[in-house]
Amino acid sequence: MENNQILSLHQVSKNYGPIQALKEVSFEVPAGSVFGVLGPNGSGKTTLLGIIMDVLKANSGTYQWFGQPPHQDQRKRIGTLLETPNFYHYYSAIRNLEITAAIKGRGTDDIERVLKLTELWERKDSKFSTFSLGMKQRLAIANALLGNPEVLLLDEPTNGLDPAGIAEIRELIRQLGQRGTTVIMASHLLDEVEKVCTHVAILKKGVLLTSGHVDQVLANEDMIEIGAADLSRLEGVLSSLPDVKSIRRHNGSFQVIFTEGRTAEQLNRHCFEQGITLNYLAVKRKSLEARFIELTN
Amino acid sequence: MTQVLKIEWLKVKAYRTFWILIGLFTVAGPLLCMAYQSLNRQVSSKLPLFKDPFAFPEVYETTAWLTSYMTPVMGILLIILLTNENNFRTIRQNIIDGWSRDQFILAKFGVMIGMVLYITLLVALTAFVFGAQSGGSPSEGTSMILLSALQSLTYLSIAFFLGTFMKRSGIAIAIYVFYAYVGEFMIAALLDFKVKTHSGAFLPMECTDRLISGGSKIIRQLASRATPPSNTVYALTAVAYILIFCYFSWRKMKKADL
């Protein structure tokens, strides 16, 4: 790798007439990360990915791939699935991949591998127009994987796939991440992202709300689950603490979030000093979904 | 350039529509010449006033003129190839996979130039075959082949413009065919007779139609009310239209969100 940052965006903005799709978005994607770009529908995820692949033009701002200003040859090193599978409908899977291989300046020797990996080898000679939605999506994934690119850019990669297909793609992304491939993935399936991503950026209405390592984005507000025989007394003790942000009753215990980083040990000691013996104590990382909903609402 | 053209070849080499339209054009041009020759011989046998249009050097203009009636078939093919890229969103995918926008535009201009070369080759071959049967000197009047190439480029640059700006191939083809066969004739006649004599010559297709008037020459001369513009003016008008259509098409592909 020429640079520690695979991709860096600086103050990227994009308007569609009066609608601001992206507003001064800046973040960096470290080499070797599995980077999730998250946001509700219409948050600007696909617009962002379209700009960095030069199919959409930003109104202002800049970006760099591999530490260099944008150039078409950089895109030959990136395997991309953007929005929908785009292929010549009158051609078979294999002919379509031959065109991609030619544009990328690669041989056709990798086509068999990627078609087998995406379980399309049996249908390699079928026209794209005869494929189901799931098969089209698989072909788009095969297209992105062609030639083992250094970077994968996947926009909603599990669209149209059945549960088994989703699990396979998740596992594939995880394996590629472990092998050092940088994966940039836009998704609204937060569970998926949480399972595979090391870094995230969260967008809402074109504004970047947060970005960074998953642990950083989620860790600043751990949640402590706590239980005791006398729940009403426990609630009174918890409520008297000055740094409590929220208390929620959940299945015979309380879920407590503190504004300061209070440890479970400190909380246990405090309760004991107040004469309460805990029968349940657990620290839970807030789910990405909870964090996402909190940030985007 | 060779590399991008090889990729364009990959896109069409097994595309049935491509081969059907190429085949139609290839067969129809010479067949139209054959039909016109038969008609002309019959008329000449009763009214032997005119020179044989299939003898050298007139045959170059005759075949160029007759083939130009079939050139819109190639225009339709060009529109289909361009609108396919928009409809299938493969223009987007080609850029994503590593082409620059300039490479994509260059590839499509290359396809258009390839078509012009093919049309010109067919005109030349047809002229040689028909001319060889009718006599005369083949080395005279060959400049008409170059003018035929200019005419084809004008016709195809209009198709290129429509194929770039129109998303739906059906509408683009309908507009193109209507304009090529009826629309421009109608506008040109109205301009000539209702606005200013010979002003119709400055329309995109009409300028080269009047440059290569072939069998319509007599009608045009009879209808003329003043000295027409020179061939240089016709040719420069055609070049101007080619540049305008190509520039706007290039600008659209270069700047637009895909």
JSON list of N, CA and C in Angstrom, two decimals, chain A residues 14-16 46 50 53-57 72-73 75-76 78 80-91 95-96 98-100 102-104 127 143, chain B residues 3 7-16 81 84-85 87-101 103-104 108 254-258:
[
{"chain": "A", "resi": 14, "resn": "LYS", "atom": "N", "xyz": [-22.72, 17.87, -2.39]},
{"chain": "A", "resi": 14, "resn": "LYS", "atom": "CA", "xyz": [-23.42, 17.58, -3.64]},
{"chain": "A", "resi": 14, "resn": "LYS", "atom": "C", "xyz": [-24.87, 18.04, -3.53]},
{"chain": "A", "resi": 15, "resn": "ASN", "atom": "N", "xyz": [-25.32, 18.79, -4.53]},
{"chain": "A", "resi": 15, "resn": "ASN", "atom": "CA", "xyz": [-26.72, 19.21, -4.57]},
{"chain": "A", "resi": 15, "resn": "ASN", "atom": "C", "xyz": [-27.41, 18.59, -5.77]},
{"chain": "A", "resi": 16, "resn": "TYR", "atom": "N", "xyz": [-28.68, 18.25, -5.59]},
{"chain": "A", "resi": 16, "resn": "TYR", "atom": "CA", "xyz": [-29.55, 17.93, -6.73]},
{"chain": "A", "resi": 16, "resn": "TYR", "atom": "C", "xyz": [-30.57, 19.06, -6.77]},
{"chain": "A", "resi": 46, "resn": "THR", "atom": "N", "xyz": [-25.37, 6.34, -1.34]},
{"chain": "A", "resi": 46, "resn": "THR", "atom": "CA", "xyz": [-25.08, 5.99, -2.74]},
{"chain": "A", "resi": 46, "resn": "THR", "atom": "C", "xyz": [-24.50, 7.19, -3.49]},
{"chain": "A", "resi": 50, "resn": "GLY", "atom": "N", "xyz": [-21.10, 7.13, -5.41]},
{"chain": "A", "resi": 50, "resn": "GLY", "atom": "CA", "xyz": [-21.10, 7.52, -6.82]},
{"chain": "A", "resi": 50, "resn": "GLY", "atom": "C", "xyz": [-20.06, 8.59, -7.11]},
{"chain": "A", "resi": 53, "resn": "MET", "atom": "N", "xyz": [-16.55, 7.21, -7.22]},
{"chain": "A", "resi": 53, "resn": "MET", "atom": "CA", "xyz": [-16.31, 6.37, -8.41]},
{"chain": "A", "resi": 53, "resn": "MET", "atom": "C", "xyz": [-16.48, 7.16, -9.70]},
{"chain": "A", "resi": 54, "resn": "ASP", "atom": "N", "xyz": [-16.60, 8.48, -9.61]},
{"chain": "A", "resi": 54, "resn": "ASP", "atom": "CA", "xyz": [-16.66, 9.40, -10.76]},
{"chain": "A", "resi": 54, "resn": "ASP", "atom": "C", "xyz": [-17.89, 9.21, -11.66]},
{"chain": "A", "resi": 55, "resn": "VAL", "atom": "N", "xyz": [-18.95, 8.62, -11.14]},
{"chain": "A", "resi": 55, "resn": "VAL", "atom": "CA", "xyz": [-20.17, 8.60, -11.94]},
{"chain": "A", "resi": 55, "resn": "VAL", "atom": "C", "xyz": [-21.09, 9.76, -11.56]},
{"chain": "A", "resi": 56, "resn": "LEU", "atom": "N", "xyz": [-20.83, 10.37, -10.44]},
{"chain": "A", "resi": 56, "resn": "LEU", "atom": "CA", "xyz": [-21.53, 11.60, -10.05]},
{"chain": "A", "resi": 56, "resn": "LEU", "atom": "C", "xyz": [-20.48, 12.68, -9.81]},
{"chain": "A", "resi": 57, "resn": "LYS", "atom": "N", "xyz": [-20.87, 13.91, -10.08]},
{"chain": "A", "resi": 57, "resn": "LYS", "atom": "CA", "xyz": [-19.92, 15.02, -9.92]},
{"chain": "A", "resi": 57, "resn": "LYS", "atom": "C", "xyz": [-20.26, 15.80, -8.65]},
{"chain": "A", "resi": 72, "resn": "GLN", "atom": "N", "xyz": [-8.58, 7.33, -13.39]},
{"chain": "A", "resi": 72, "resn": "GLN", "atom": "CA", "xyz": [-9.33, 6.12, -13.76]},
{"chain": "A", "resi": 72, "resn": "GLN", "atom": "C", "xyz": [-8.59, 4.82, -13.44]},
{"chain": "A", "resi": 73, "resn": "ASP", "atom": "N", "xyz": [-7.25, 4.84, -13.48]},
{"chain": "A", "resi": 73, "resn": "ASP", "atom": "CA", "xyz": [-6.50, 3.61, -13.23]},
{"chain": "A", "resi": 73, "resn": "ASP", "atom": "C", "xyz": [-6.68, 3.12, -11.78]},
{"chain": "A", "resi": 75, "resn": "ARG", "atom": "N", "xyz": [-9.44, 3.10, -10.24]},
{"chain": "A", "resi": 75, "resn": "ARG", "atom": "CA", "xyz": [-10.70, 2.32, -10.19]},
{"chain": "A", "resi": 75, "resn": "ARG", "atom": "C", "xyz": [-10.51, 0.90, -10.68]},
{"chain": "A", "resi": 76, "resn": "LYS", "atom": "N", "xyz": [-9.44, 0.67, -11.46]},
{"chain": "A", "resi": 76, "resn": "LYS", "atom": "CA", "xyz": [-9.16, -0.70, -11.92]},
{"chain": "A", "resi": 76, "resn": "LYS", "atom": "C", "xyz": [-8.69, -1.57, -10.75]},
{"chain": "A", "resi": 78, "resn": "ILE", "atom": "N", "xyz": [-10.13, -1.34, -7.82]},
{"chain": "A", "resi": 78, "resn": "ILE", "atom": "CA", "xyz": [-11.27, -1.39, -6.90]},
{"chain": "A", "resi": 78, "resn": "ILE", "atom": "C", "xyz": [-12.40, -2.23, -7.53]},
{"chain": "A", "resi": 80, "resn": "THR", "atom": "N", "xyz": [-16.21, -2.95, -7.62]},
{"chain": "A", "resi": 80, "resn": "THR", "atom": "CA", "xyz": [-17.35, -2.14, -7.17]},
{"chain": "A", "resi": 80, "resn": "THR", "atom": "C", "xyz": [-18.70, -2.71, -7.56]},
{"chain": "A", "resi": 81, "resn": "LEU", "atom": "N", "xyz": [-19.60, -2.68, -6.60]},
{"chain": "A", "resi": 81, "resn": "LEU", "atom": "CA", "xyz": [-21.02, -2.96, -6.87]},
{"chain": "A", "resi": 81, "resn": "LEU", "atom": "C", "xyz": [-21.76, -1.71, -6.40]},
{"chain": "A", "resi": 82, "resn": "LEU", "atom": "N", "xyz": [-22.24, -0.92, -7.33]},
{"chain": "A", "resi": 82, "resn": "LEU", "atom": "CA", "xyz": [-22.86, 0.34, -6.95]},
{"chain": "A", "resi": 82, "resn": "LEU", "atom": "C", "xyz": [-24.34, 0.34, -7.32]},
{"chain": "A", "resi": 83, "resn": "GLU", "atom": "N", "xyz": [-25.19, 0.34, -6.31]},
{"chain": "A", "resi": 83, "resn": "GLU", "atom": "CA", "xyz": [-26.64, 0.47, -6.44]},
{"chain": "A", "resi": 83, "resn": "GLU", "atom": "C", "xyz": [-27.32, -0.73, -7.10]},
{"chain": "A", "resi": 84, "resn": "THR", "atom": "N", "xyz": [-27.14, -0.90, -8.42]},
{"chain": "A", "resi": 84, "resn": "THR", "atom": "CA", "xyz": [-27.81, -2.02, -9.10]},
{"chain": "A", "resi": 84, "resn": "THR", "atom": "C", "xyz": [-26.79, -2.77, -9.95]},
{"chain": "A", "resi": 85, "resn": "PRO", "atom": "N", "xyz": [-27.06, -4.05, -10.24]},
{"chain": "A", "resi": 85, "resn": "PRO", "atom": "CA", "xyz": [-26.16, -4.76, -11.16]},
{"chain": "A", "resi": 85, "resn": "PRO", "atom": "C", "xyz": [-26.34, -4.20, -12.57]},
{"chain": "A", "resi": 86, "resn": "ASN", "atom": "N", "xyz": [-25.27, -3.72, -13.17]},
{"chain": "A", "resi": 86, "resn": "ASN", "atom": "CA", "xyz": [-25.33, -3.10, -14.50]},
{"chain": "A", "resi": 86, "resn": "ASN", "atom": "C", "xyz": [-24.60, -3.96, -15.53]},
{"chain": "A", "resi": 87, "resn": "PHE", "atom": "N", "xyz": [-25.36, -4.64, -16.36]},
{"chain": "A", "resi": 87, "resn": "PHE", "atom": "CA", "xyz": [-24.75, -5.52, -17.36]},
{"chain": "A", "resi": 87, "resn": "PHE", "atom": "C", "xyz": [-25.49, -5.43, -18.68]},
{"chain": "A", "resi": 88, "resn": "TYR", "atom": "N", "xyz": [-24.84, -5.91, -19.75]},
{"chain": "A", "resi": 88, "resn": "TYR", "atom": "CA", "xyz": [-25.49, -5.95, -21.06]},
{"chain": "A", "resi": 88, "resn": "TYR", "atom": "C", "xyz": [-26.51, -7.09, -21.02]},
{"chain": "A", "resi": 89, "resn": "HIS", "atom": "N", "xyz": [-27.78, -6.74, -21.14]},
{"chain": "A", "resi": 89, "resn": "HIS", "atom": "CA", "xyz": [-28.86, -7.72, -20.96]},
{"chain": "A", "resi": 89, "resn": "HIS", "atom": "C", "xyz": [-28.81, -8.83, -21.99]},
{"chain": "A", "resi": 90, "resn": "TYR", "atom": "N", "xyz": [-28.31, -8.52, -23.17]},
{"chain": "A", "resi": 90, "resn": "TYR", "atom": "CA", "xyz": [-28.31, -9.50, -24.25]},
{"chain": "A", "resi": 90, "resn": "TYR", "atom": "C", "xyz": [-27.12, -10.46, -24.19]},
{"chain": "A", "resi": 91, "resn": "TYR", "atom": "N", "xyz": [-26.26, -10.27, -23.21]},
{"chain": "A", "resi": 91, "resn": "TYR", "atom": "CA", "xyz": [-25.06, -11.11, -23.11]},
{"chain": "A", "resi": 91, "resn": "TYR", "atom": "C", "xyz": [-25.13, -12.06, -21.91]},
{"chain": "A", "resi": 95, "resn": "ARG", "atom": "N", "xyz": [-19.73, -13.49, -20.92]},
{"chain": "A", "resi": 95, "resn": "ARG", "atom": "CA", "xyz": [-19.38, -12.41, -21.85]},
{"chain": "A", "resi": 95, "resn": "ARG", "atom": "C", "xyz": [-19.34, -11.06, -21.14]},
{"chain": "A", "resi": 96, "resn": "ASN", "atom": "N", "xyz": [-20.27, -10.86, -20.21]},
{"chain": "A", "resi": 96, "resn": "ASN", "atom": "CA", "xyz": [-20.27, -9.61, -19.44]},
{"chain": "A", "resi": 96, "resn": "ASN", "atom": "C", "xyz": [-18.98, -9.47, -18.63]},
{"chain": "A", "resi": 98, "resn": "GLU", "atom": "N", "xyz": [-16.15, -10.84, -19.31]},
{"chain": "A", "resi": 98, "resn": "GLU", "atom": "CA", "xyz": [-15.03, -10.63, -20.25]},
{"chain": "A", "resi": 98, "resn": "GLU", "atom": "C", "xyz": [-14.86, -9.14, -20.56]},
{"chain": "A", "resi": 99, "resn": "ILE", "atom": "N", "xyz": [-15.99, -8.43, -20.67]},
{"chain": "A", "resi": 99, "resn": "ILE", "atom": "CA", "xyz": [-15.92, -6.98, -20.93]},
{"chain": "A", "resi": 99, "resn": "ILE", "atom": "C", "xyz": [-15.30, -6.26, -19.73]},
{"chain": "A", "resi": 100, "resn": "THR", "atom": "N", "xyz": [-15.76, -6.63, -18.53]},
{"chain": "A", "resi": 100, "resn": "THR", "atom": "CA", "xyz": [-15.19, -6.02, -17.33]},
{"chain": "A", "resi": 100, "resn": "THR", "atom": "C", "xyz": [-13.69, -6.29, -17.24]},
{"chain": "A", "resi": 102, "resn": "ALA", "atom": "N", "xyz": [-11.63, -6.88, -19.62]},
{"chain": "A", "resi": 102, "resn": "ALA", "atom": "CA", "xyz": [-10.92, -6.10, -20.64]},
{"chain": "A", "resi": 102, "resn": "ALA", "atom": "C", "xyz": [-10.77, -4.64, -20.20]},
{"chain": "A", "resi": 103, "resn": "ILE", "atom": "N", "xyz": [-11.83, -4.07, -19.63]},
{"chain": "A", "resi": 103, "resn": "ILE", "atom": "CA", "xyz": [-11.74, -2.67, -19.17]},
{"chain": "A", "resi": 103, "resn": "ILE", "atom": "C", "xyz": [-10.71, -2.55, -18.05]},
{"chain": "A", "resi": 104, "resn": "LYS", "atom": "N", "xyz": [-10.69, -3.54, -17.16]},
{"chain": "A", "resi": 104, "resn": "LYS", "atom": "CA", "xyz": [-9.75, -3.49, -16.05]},
{"chain": "A", "resi": 104, "resn": "LYS", "atom": "C", "xyz": [-8.33, -3.86, -16.48]},
{"chain": "A", "resi": 127, "resn": "LYS", "atom": "N", "xyz": [-28.21, -15.82, -20.59]},
{"chain": "A", "resi": 127, "resn": "LYS", "atom": "CA", "xyz": [-28.27, -14.37, -20.76]},
{"chain": "A", "resi": 127, "resn": "LYS", "atom": "C", "xyz": [-28.58, -13.69, -19.43]},
{"chain": "A", "resi": 143, "resn": "ASN", "atom": "N", "xyz": [-18.50, -9.79, -10.42]},
{"chain": "A", "resi": 143, "resn": "ASN", "atom": "CA", "xyz": [-17.86, -8.72, -11.20]},
{"chain": "A", "resi": 143, "resn": "ASN", "atom": "C", "xyz": [-16.92, -7.91, -10.30]},
{"chain": "B", "resi": 3, "resn": "GLN", "atom": "N", "xyz": [-7.31, -0.33, -27.90]},
{"chain": "B", "resi": 3, "resn": "GLN", "atom": "CA", "xyz": [-7.84, -1.10, -26.78]},
{"chain": "B", "resi": 3, "resn": "GLN", "atom": "C", "xyz": [-9.33, -0.80, -26.56]},
{"chain": "B", "resi": 7, "resn": "ILE", "atom": "N", "xyz": [-12.71, -3.33, -27.00]},
{"chain": "B", "resi": 7, "resn": "ILE", "atom": "CA", "xyz": [-13.77, -3.53, -26.00]},
{"chain": "B", "resi": 7, "resn": "ILE", "atom": "C", "xyz": [-15.14, -3.24, -26.61]},
{"chain": "B", "resi": 8, "resn": "GLU", "atom": "N", "xyz": [-15.22, -2.21, -27.45]},
{"chain": "B", "resi": 8, "resn": "GLU", "atom": "CA", "xyz": [-16.48, -1.93, -28.15]},
{"chain": "B", "resi": 8, "resn": "GLU", "atom": "C", "xyz": [-16.86, -3.12, -29.04]},
{"chain": "B", "resi": 9, "resn": "TRP", "atom": "N", "xyz": [-15.85, -3.74, -29.64]},
{"chain": "B", "resi": 9, "resn": "TRP", "atom": "CA", "xyz": [-16.10, -4.91, -30.47]},
{"chain": "B", "resi": 9, "resn": "TRP", "atom": "C", "xyz": [-16.65, -6.06, -29.63]},
{"chain": "B", "resi": 10, "resn": "LEU", "atom": "N", "xyz": [-16.08, -6.23, -28.41]},
{"chain": "B", "resi": 10, "resn": "LEU", "atom": "CA", "xyz": [-16.60, -7.26, -27.50]},
{"chain": "B", "resi": 10, "resn": "LEU", "atom": "C", "xyz": [-18.09, -7.04, -27.20]},
{"chain": "B", "resi": 11, "resn": "LYS", "atom": "N", "xyz": [-18.47, -5.76, -27.11]},
{"chain": "B", "resi": 11, "resn": "LYS", "atom": "CA", "xyz": [-19.86, -5.43, -26.77]},
{"chain": "B", "resi": 11, "resn": "LYS", "atom": "C", "xyz": [-20.84, -5.79, -27.88]},
{"chain": "B", "resi": 12, "resn": "VAL", "atom": "N", "xyz": [-20.37, -5.81, -29.13]},
{"chain": "B", "resi": 12, "resn": "VAL", "atom": "CA", "xyz": [-21.32, -6.02, -30.24]},
{"chain": "B", "resi": 12, "resn": "VAL", "atom": "C", "xyz": [-21.14, -7.32, -31.01]},
{"chain": "B", "resi": 13, "resn": "LYS", "atom": "N", "xyz": [-20.00, -7.97, -30.81]},
{"chain": "B", "resi": 13, "resn": "LYS", "atom": "CA", "xyz": [-19.69, -9.08, -31.73]},
{"chain": "B", "resi": 13, "resn": "LYS", "atom": "C", "xyz": [-20.69, -10.24, -31.66]},
{"chain": "B", "resi": 14, "resn": "ALA", "atom": "N", "xyz": [-21.37, -10.36, -30.53]},
{"chain": "B", "resi": 14, "resn": "ALA", "atom": "CA", "xyz": [-22.39, -11.41, -30.47]},
{"chain": "B", "resi": 14, "resn": "ALA", "atom": "C", "xyz": [-23.78, -10.82, -30.22]},
{"chain": "B", "resi": 15, "resn": "TYR", "atom": "N", "xyz": [-23.96, -9.56, -30.62]},
{"chain": "B", "resi": 15, "resn": "TYR", "atom": "CA", "xyz": [-25.24, -8.87, -30.42]},
{"chain": "B", "resi": 15, "resn": "TYR", "atom": "C", "xyz": [-26.06, -9.00, -31.71]},
{"chain": "B", "resi": 16, "resn": "ARG", "atom": "N", "xyz": [-27.15, -9.71, -31.60]},
{"chain": "B", "resi": 16, "resn": "ARG", "atom": "CA", "xyz": [-27.93, -10.05, -32.79]},
{"chain": "B", "resi": 16, "resn": "ARG", "atom": "C", "xyz": [-28.43, -8.80, -33.54]},
{"chain": "B", "resi": 81, "resn": "LEU", "atom": "N", "xyz": [-27.07, 1.44, -29.86]},
{"chain": "B", "resi": 81, "resn": "LEU", "atom": "CA", "xyz": [-25.86, 1.16, -29.09]},
{"chain": "B", "resi": 81, "resn": "LEU", "atom": "C", "xyz": [-25.64, 2.19, -27.98]},
{"chain": "B", "resi": 84, "resn": "ASN", "atom": "N", "xyz": [-28.61, 1.83, -25.30]},
{"chain": "B", "resi": 84, "resn": "ASN", "atom": "CA", "xyz": [-28.37, 0.61, -24.51]},
{"chain": "B", "resi": 84, "resn": "ASN", "atom": "C", "xyz": [-27.49, 0.92, -23.31]},
{"chain": "B", "resi": 85, "resn": "GLU", "atom": "N", "xyz": [-26.44, 1.68, -23.55]},
{"chain": "B", "resi": 85, "resn": "GLU", "atom": "CA", "xyz": [-25.49, 1.99, -22.47]},
{"chain": "B", "resi": 85, "resn": "GLU", "atom": "C", "xyz": [-26.18, 2.77, -21.35]},
{"chain": "B", "resi": 87, "resn": "ASN", "atom": "N", "xyz": [-29.67, 2.72, -20.84]},
{"chain": "B", "resi": 87, "resn": "ASN", "atom": "CA", "xyz": [-30.74, 1.90, -20.26]},
{"chain": "B", "resi": 87, "resn": "ASN", "atom": "C", "xyz": [-30.20, 0.79, -19.37]},
{"chain": "B", "resi": 88, "resn": "PHE", "atom": "N", "xyz": [-29.13, 0.16, -19.80]},
{"chain": "B", "resi": 88, "resn": "PHE", "atom": "CA", "xyz": [-28.54, -0.92, -18.99]},
{"chain": "B", "resi": 88, "resn": "PHE", "atom": "C", "xyz": [-27.62, -0.36, -17.89]},
{"chain": "B", "resi": 89, "resn": "ARG", "atom": "N", "xyz": [-27.41, 0.94, -17.93]},
{"chain": "B", "resi": 89, "resn": "ARG", "atom": "CA", "xyz": [-26.52, 1.66, -17.00]},
{"chain": "B", "resi": 89, "resn": "ARG", "atom": "C", "xyz": [-25.09, 1.12, -17.10]},
{"chain": "B", "resi": 90, "resn": "THR", "atom": "N", "xyz": [-24.76, 0.59, -18.26]},
{"chain": "B", "resi": 90, "resn": "THR", "atom": "CA", "xyz": [-23.40, 0.06, -18.43]},
{"chain": "B", "resi": 90, "resn": "THR", "atom": "C", "xyz": [-22.39, 1.19, -18.66]},
{"chain": "B", "resi": 91, "resn": "ILE", "atom": "N", "xyz": [-22.87, 2.38, -19.07]},
{"chain": "B", "resi": 91, "resn": "ILE", "atom": "CA", "xyz": [-21.97, 3.54, -19.15]},
{"chain": "B", "resi": 91, "resn": "ILE", "atom": "C", "xyz": [-21.40, 3.78, -17.75]},
{"chain": "B", "resi": 92, "resn": "ARG", "atom": "N", "xyz": [-22.29, 3.70, -16.77]},
{"chain": "B", "resi": 92, "resn": "ARG", "atom": "CA", "xyz": [-21.89, 3.87, -15.37]},
{"chain": "B", "resi": 92, "resn": "ARG", "atom": "C", "xyz": [-20.89, 2.78, -14.95]},
{"chain": "B", "resi": 93, "resn": "GLN", "atom": "N", "xyz": [-21.20, 1.54, -15.34]},
{"chain": "B", "resi": 93, "resn": "GLN", "atom": "CA", "xyz": [-20.36, 0.42, -14.95]},
{"chain": "B", "resi": 93, "resn": "GLN", "atom": "C", "xyz": [-18.98, 0.49, -15.62]},
{"chain": "B", "resi": 94, "resn": "ASN", "atom": "N", "xyz": [-18.97, 0.90, -16.90]},
{"chain": "B", "resi": 94, "resn": "ASN", "atom": "CA", "xyz": [-17.68, 1.02, -17.61]},
{"chain": "B", "resi": 94, "resn": "ASN", "atom": "C", "xyz": [-16.77, 2.02, -16.89]},
{"chain": "B", "resi": 95, "resn": "ILE", "atom": "N", "xyz": [-17.36, 3.13, -16.43]},
{"chain": "B", "resi": 95, "resn": "ILE", "atom": "CA", "xyz": [-16.56, 4.14, -15.71]},
{"chain": "B", "resi": 95, "resn": "ILE", "atom": "C", "xyz": [-16.11, 3.56, -14.37]},
{"chain": "B", "resi": 96, "resn": "ILE", "atom": "N", "xyz": [-17.05, 2.92, -13.67]},
{"chain": "B", "resi": 96, "resn": "ILE", "atom": "CA", "xyz": [-16.73, 2.33, -12.37]},
{"chain": "B", "resi": 96, "resn": "ILE", "atom": "C", "xyz": [-15.58, 1.32, -12.51]},
{"chain": "B", "resi": 97, "resn": "ASP", "atom": "N", "xyz": [-15.62, 0.55, -13.59]},
{"chain": "B", "resi": 97, "resn": "ASP", "atom": "CA", "xyz": [-14.62, -0.51, -13.77]},
{"chain": "B", "resi": 97, "resn": "ASP", "atom": "C", "xyz": [-13.26, 0.02, -14.20]},
{"chain": "B", "resi": 98, "resn": "GLY", "atom": "N", "xyz": [-13.20, 1.30, -14.56]},
{"chain": "B", "resi": 98, "resn": "GLY", "atom": "CA", "xyz": [-11.86, 1.84, -14.81]},
{"chain": "B", "resi": 98, "resn": "GLY", "atom": "C", "xyz": [-11.67, 2.63, -16.08]},
{"chain": "B", "resi": 99, "resn": "TRP", "atom": "N", "xyz": [-12.73, 2.89, -16.83]},
{"chain": "B", "resi": 99, "resn": "TRP", "atom": "CA", "xyz": [-12.58, 3.78, -17.98]},
{"chain": "B", "resi": 99, "resn": "TRP", "atom": "C", "xyz": [-12.75, 5.21, -17.48]},
{"chain": "B", "resi": 100, "resn": "SER", "atom": "N", "xyz": [-12.04, 6.14, -18.14]},
{"chain": "B", "resi": 100, "resn": "SER", "atom": "CA", "xyz": [-12.33, 7.55, -17.88]},
{"chain": "B", "resi": 100, "resn": "SER", "atom": "C", "xyz": [-13.54, 7.90, -18.76]},
{"chain": "B", "resi": 101, "resn": "ARG", "atom": "N", "xyz": [-14.16, 9.01, -18.46]},
{"chain": "B", "resi": 101, "resn": "ARG", "atom": "CA", "xyz": [-15.28, 9.45, -19.31]},
{"chain": "B", "resi": 101, "resn": "ARG", "atom": "C", "xyz": [-14.78, 9.71, -20.72]},
{"chain": "B", "resi": 103, "resn": "GLN", "atom": "N", "xyz": [-12.41, 8.20, -22.25]},
{"chain": "B", "resi": 103, "resn": "GLN", "atom": "CA", "xyz": [-12.24, 6.91, -22.95]},
{"chain": "B", "resi": 103, "resn": "GLN", "atom": "C", "xyz": [-13.58, 6.38, -23.45]},
{"chain": "B", "resi": 104, "resn": "PHE", "atom": "N", "xyz": [-14.60, 6.54, -22.62]},
{"chain": "B", "resi": 104, "resn": "PHE", "atom": "CA", "xyz": [-15.93, 6.08, -23.05]},
{"chain": "B", "resi": 104, "resn": "PHE", "atom": "C", "xyz": [-16.40, 6.84, -24.29]},
{"chain": "B", "resi": 108, "resn": "LYS", "atom": "N", "xyz": [-17.07, 5.55, -28.23]},
{"chain": "B", "resi": 108, "resn": "LYS", "atom": "CA", "xyz": [-18.31, 5.72, -29.01]},
{"chain": "B", "resi": 108, "resn": "LYS", "atom": "C", "xyz": [-18.06, 6.51, -30.29]},
{"chain": "B", "resi": 254, "resn": "LYS", "atom": "N", "xyz": [-19.36, 14.05, -20.62]},
{"chain": "B", "resi": 254, "resn": "LYS", "atom": "CA", "xyz": [-18.23, 14.46, -19.77]},
{"chain": "B", "resi": 254, "resn": "LYS", "atom": "C", "xyz": [-18.71, 15.01, -18.43]},
{"chain": "B", "resi": 255, "resn": "LYS", "atom": "N", "xyz": [-19.79, 15.79, -18.47]},
{"chain": "B", "resi": 255, "resn": "LYS", "atom": "CA", "xyz": [-20.19, 16.55, -17.27]},
{"chain": "B", "resi": 255, "resn": "LYS", "atom": "C", "xyz": [-21.35, 15.93, -16.49]},
{"chain": "B", "resi": 256, "resn": "ALA", "atom": "N", "xyz": [-22.18, 15.14, -17.16]},
{"chain": "B", "resi": 256, "resn": "ALA", "atom": "CA", "xyz": [-23.44, 14.74, -16.52]},
{"chain": "B", "resi": 256, "resn": "ALA", "atom": "C", "xyz": [-23.22, 13.70, -15.42]},
{"chain": "B", "resi": 257, "resn": "ASP", "atom": "N", "xyz": [-24.17, 13.68, -14.47]},
{"chain": "B", "resi": 257, "resn": "ASP", "atom": "CA", "xyz": [-24.23, 12.57, -13.51]},
{"chain": "B", "resi": 257, "resn": "ASP", "atom": "C", "xyz": [-24.71, 11.35, -14.27]},
{"chain": "B", "resi": 258, "resn": "LEU", "atom": "N", "xyz": [-24.06, 10.22, -14.05]},
{"chain": "B", "resi": 258, "resn": "LEU", "atom": "CA", "xyz": [-24.41, 9.01, -14.82]},
{"chain": "B", "resi": 258, "resn": "LEU", "atom": "C", "xyz": [-25.30, 8.07, -14.00]}
]
